[in-house]
Amino acid sequence: MTPAQKAVLVSLADQANDSGVCWPGIKTIERRTCLSERAVQEALRWLQTTGAVYRDYQPNKTTVYTVTPQNFDPAKAPSKRERNRGADGAPPADSAPPRKWRTGCR
């Protein structure tokens, strides 16, 4: 689990009720984790794939997340090679030059 995935999971767990259910917006998760929208969406996708989070999406309604640590199966995670390739086989983002600053998080 990457630090971004862990931060999103901790954010969801922190906001969840006793049943593990919460419904924060992507923007809320972004603010709480200091991650970009894309990073949050990718982390949520990974968490859902591995079973750590169940996402109930209904168009024009709030997305409900259920934190399900008992269903977590790291064997379901995409291989590292799959995760490190972008669209159309683009090189991984970590091959780009470092950002000089990060906005929105202090």
CSV table of C-alpha atoms in Angstrom, one decimal, residues 29-101:
chain,number,residue,atom,x,y,z
A,29,ILE,CA,-10.7,13.8,0.8
A,30,GLU,CA,-8.3,16.0,-1.2
A,31,ARG,CA,-8.2,18.6,1.6
A,32,ARG,CA,-7.8,16.0,4.4
A,33,THR,CA,-4.9,14.2,2.6
A,34,CYS,CA,-3.2,17.0,0.7
A,35,LEU,CA,-3.4,14.8,-2.4
A,36,SER,CA,-4.6,15.8,-5.9
A,37,GLU,CA,-8.0,14.8,-7.3
A,38,ARG,CA,-6.3,12.2,-9.5
A,39,ALA,CA,-4.3,10.7,-6.7
A,40,VAL,CA,-7.4,10.4,-4.5
A,41,GLN,CA,-9.3,8.7,-7.4
A,42,GLU,CA,-6.5,6.3,-8.1
A,43,ALA,CA,-6.2,5.5,-4.4
A,44,LEU,CA,-9.9,4.8,-4.1
A,45,ARG,CA,-9.8,2.6,-7.2
A,46,TRP,CA,-6.9,0.6,-5.7
A,47,LEU,CA,-8.6,0.3,-2.3
A,48,GLN,CA,-11.8,-0.9,-3.9
A,49,THR,CA,-9.9,-3.4,-6.1
A,50,THR,CA,-8.2,-4.9,-3.0
A,51,GLY,CA,-11.5,-5.0,-1.0
A,52,ALA,CA,-10.4,-2.5,1.7
A,53,VAL,CA,-13.2,-0.1,0.7
A,54,TYR,CA,-16.6,-0.8,-0.9
A,55,ARG,CA,-17.9,2.1,-3.0
A,56,ASP,CA,-21.6,2.5,-3.7
A,57,TYR,CA,-21.9,5.0,-6.5
A,58,GLN,CA,-25.3,6.2,-7.6
A,59,PRO,CA,-25.6,8.9,-10.3
A,60,ASN,CA,-26.8,12.2,-9.1
A,61,LYS,CA,-26.5,11.1,-5.5
A,62,THR,CA,-23.8,11.0,-2.8
A,63,THR,CA,-21.2,8.2,-3.2
A,64,VAL,CA,-21.2,6.1,-0.1
A,65,TYR,CA,-18.0,4.4,1.1
A,66,THR,CA,-17.8,1.4,3.5
A,67,VAL,CA,-14.4,0.7,5.0
A,68,THR,CA,-14.1,-3.1,5.0
A,69,PRO,CA,-10.7,-4.1,6.4
A,70,GLN,CA,-11.8,-7.7,6.8
A,71,ASN,CA,-12.2,-8.0,3.0
A,72,PHE,CA,-8.7,-6.6,2.3
A,73,ASP,CA,-6.8,-9.0,0.0
A,74,PRO,CA,-3.4,-7.6,-1.2
A,75,ALA,CA,-3.3,-10.4,-3.8
A,76,LYS,CA,-6.0,-8.6,-5.7
A,77,ALA,CA,-3.8,-5.5,-6.2
A,78,PRO,CA,-2.6,-4.8,-9.7
A,79,SER,CA,1.0,-5.8,-10.3
A,80,LYS,CA,3.5,-3.1,-9.8
A,81,ARG,CA,4.2,-3.0,-13.5
A,82,GLU,CA,0.5,-2.3,-14.3
A,83,ARG,CA,0.4,0.4,-11.7
A,84,ASN,CA,3.6,2.1,-13.0
A,85,ARG,CA,2.4,2.4,-16.6
A,86,GLY,CA,0.2,5.4,-17.5
A,87,ALA,CA,-2.2,5.7,-20.4
A,88,ASP,CA,-0.9,4.1,-23.6
A,89,GLY,CA,2.2,2.8,-22.0
A,90,ALA,CA,3.4,6.3,-20.9
A,91,PRO,CA,6.4,6.3,-18.5
A,92,PRO,CA,5.7,6.4,-14.8
A,93,ALA,CA,5.1,9.8,-13.2
A,94,ASP,CA,8.2,9.4,-10.9
A,95,SER,CA,10.4,9.7,-14.0
A,96,ALA,CA,9.2,13.4,-14.4
A,97,PRO,CA,11.3,16.2,-12.8
A,98,PRO,CA,10.3,17.0,-9.2
A,99,ARG,CA,7.8,19.7,-8.6
A,100,LYS,CA,9.2,22.9,-7.0
A,101,TRP,CA,6.2,23.4,-4.8
